[in-house]
Coordinates of N, CA and C in Angstrom, one line a residue:
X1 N 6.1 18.0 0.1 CA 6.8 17.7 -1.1 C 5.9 16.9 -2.1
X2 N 6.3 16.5 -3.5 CA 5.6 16.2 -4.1 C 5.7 14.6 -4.2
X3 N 6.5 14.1 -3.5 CA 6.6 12.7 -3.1 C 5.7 12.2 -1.6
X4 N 5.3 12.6 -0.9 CA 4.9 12.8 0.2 C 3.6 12.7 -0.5
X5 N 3.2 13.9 -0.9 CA 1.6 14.3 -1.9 C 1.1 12.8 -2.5
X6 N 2.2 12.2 -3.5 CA 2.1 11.1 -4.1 C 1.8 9.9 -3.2
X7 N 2.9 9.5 -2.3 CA 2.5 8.4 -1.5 C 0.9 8.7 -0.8
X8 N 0.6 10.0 -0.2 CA -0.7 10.0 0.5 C -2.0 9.9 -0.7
X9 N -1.6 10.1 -1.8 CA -2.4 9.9 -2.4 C -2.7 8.4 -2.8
X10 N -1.5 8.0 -2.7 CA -1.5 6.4 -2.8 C -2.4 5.4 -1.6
X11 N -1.6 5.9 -0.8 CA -2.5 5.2 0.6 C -3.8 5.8 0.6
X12 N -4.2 6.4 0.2 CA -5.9 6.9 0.0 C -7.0 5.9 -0.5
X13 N -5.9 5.9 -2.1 CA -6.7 5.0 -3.0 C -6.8 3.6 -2.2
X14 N -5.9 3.2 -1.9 CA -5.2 1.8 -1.3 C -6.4 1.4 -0.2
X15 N -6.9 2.7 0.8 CA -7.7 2.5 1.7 C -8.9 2.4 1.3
X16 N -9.7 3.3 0.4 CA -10.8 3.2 0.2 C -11.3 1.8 -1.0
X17 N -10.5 1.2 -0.9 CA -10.7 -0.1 -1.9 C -10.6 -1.5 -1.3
X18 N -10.7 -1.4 -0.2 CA -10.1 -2.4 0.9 C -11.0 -3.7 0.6
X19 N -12.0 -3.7 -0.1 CA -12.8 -4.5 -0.7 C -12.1 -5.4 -1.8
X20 N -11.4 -4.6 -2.7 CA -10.5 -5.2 -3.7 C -8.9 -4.4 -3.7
X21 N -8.4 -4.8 -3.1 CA -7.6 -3.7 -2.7 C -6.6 -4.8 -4.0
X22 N -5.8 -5.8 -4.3 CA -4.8 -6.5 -4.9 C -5.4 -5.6 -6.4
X23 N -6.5 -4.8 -6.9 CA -7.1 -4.4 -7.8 C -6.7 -2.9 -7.8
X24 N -6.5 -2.5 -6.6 CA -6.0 -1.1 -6.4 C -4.6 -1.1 -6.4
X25 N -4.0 -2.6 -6.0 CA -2.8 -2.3 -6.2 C -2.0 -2.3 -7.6
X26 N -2.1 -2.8 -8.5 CA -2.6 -3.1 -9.9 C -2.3 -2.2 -10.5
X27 N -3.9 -1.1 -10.1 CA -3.9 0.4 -10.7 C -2.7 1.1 -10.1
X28 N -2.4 0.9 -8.5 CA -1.4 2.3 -8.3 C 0.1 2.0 -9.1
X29 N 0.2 0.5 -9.3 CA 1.4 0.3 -9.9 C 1.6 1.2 -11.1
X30 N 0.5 1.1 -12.0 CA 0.6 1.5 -12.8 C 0.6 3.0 -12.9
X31 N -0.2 3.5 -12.3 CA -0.1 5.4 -12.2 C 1.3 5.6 -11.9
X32 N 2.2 4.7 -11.1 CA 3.5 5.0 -10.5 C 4.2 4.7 -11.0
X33 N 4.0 4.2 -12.3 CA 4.8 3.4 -13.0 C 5.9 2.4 -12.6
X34 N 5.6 1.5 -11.4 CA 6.3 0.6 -10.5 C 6.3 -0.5 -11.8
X35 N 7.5 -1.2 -11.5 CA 7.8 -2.6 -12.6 C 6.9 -3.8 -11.7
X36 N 6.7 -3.6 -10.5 CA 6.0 -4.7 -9.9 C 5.2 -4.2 -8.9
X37 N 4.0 -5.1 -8.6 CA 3.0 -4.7 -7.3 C 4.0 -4.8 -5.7
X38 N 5.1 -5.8 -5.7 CA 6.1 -5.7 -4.4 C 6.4 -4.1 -4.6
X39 N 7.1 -3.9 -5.3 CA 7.6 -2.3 -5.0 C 6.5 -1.4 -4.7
X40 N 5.4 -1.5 -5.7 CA 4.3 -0.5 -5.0 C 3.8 -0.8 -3.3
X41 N 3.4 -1.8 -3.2 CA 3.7 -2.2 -1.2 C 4.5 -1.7 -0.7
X42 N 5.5 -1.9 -0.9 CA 6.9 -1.4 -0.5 C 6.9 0.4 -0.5
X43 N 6.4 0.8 -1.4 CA 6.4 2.2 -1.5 C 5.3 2.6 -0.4
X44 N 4.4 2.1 -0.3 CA 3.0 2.3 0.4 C 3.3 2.3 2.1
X45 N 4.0 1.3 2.4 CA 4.5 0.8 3.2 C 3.3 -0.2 3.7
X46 N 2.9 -1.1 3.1 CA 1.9 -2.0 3.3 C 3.0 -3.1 4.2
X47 N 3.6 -3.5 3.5 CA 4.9 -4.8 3.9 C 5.0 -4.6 5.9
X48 N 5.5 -2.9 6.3 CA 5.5 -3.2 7.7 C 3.8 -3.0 8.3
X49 N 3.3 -1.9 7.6 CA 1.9 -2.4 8.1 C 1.3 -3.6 8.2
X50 N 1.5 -4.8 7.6 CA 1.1 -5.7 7.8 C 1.7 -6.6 9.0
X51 N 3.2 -6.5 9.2 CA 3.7 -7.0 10.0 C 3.4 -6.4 11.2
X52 N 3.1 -5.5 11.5 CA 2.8 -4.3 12.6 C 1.6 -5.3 13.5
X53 N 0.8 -5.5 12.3 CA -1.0 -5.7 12.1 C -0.8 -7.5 12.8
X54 N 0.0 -8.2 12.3 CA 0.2 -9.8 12.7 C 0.8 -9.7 14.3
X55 N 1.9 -8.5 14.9 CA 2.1 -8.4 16.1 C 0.8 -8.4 17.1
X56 N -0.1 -7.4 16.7 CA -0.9 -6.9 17.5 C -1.9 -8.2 17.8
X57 N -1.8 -9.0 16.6 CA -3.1 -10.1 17.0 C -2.2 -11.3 17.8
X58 N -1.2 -11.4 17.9 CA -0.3 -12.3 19.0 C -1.2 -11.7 20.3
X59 N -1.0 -12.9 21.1 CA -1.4 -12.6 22.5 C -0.9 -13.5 23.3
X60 N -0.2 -13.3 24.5 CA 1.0 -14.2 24.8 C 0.4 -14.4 26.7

């Protein structure tokens, strides 16, 4: 679908800028026309990847 197409294209850009990524996020806001960089995360699904990413470095 053409929402699927969009998000993967999103997480693309997202990935290959990992260098400046708060800079990519910026730009995808803006291609997506998001009112804020939270909702583009949110759309990305950056927000649980990150929480996913803080589990994994626990070590109990």
């Amino acid at each position: 679908s053409c929402h699927s197409l969009r998000k993967t294209f999103g997480r693309q850009v997202y990935n290959m800028n990992n260098d400046n990524s708060e800079l990519a996020l910026v730009k995808l806001m803006e291609l997506f026309n998001h009112s804020s960089v939270s909702i583009t995360k949110r759309y990305l699904g950056l927000r649980q990847e990150e929480l996913l990413n803080t589990y994994d470095c626990l070590s109990f």
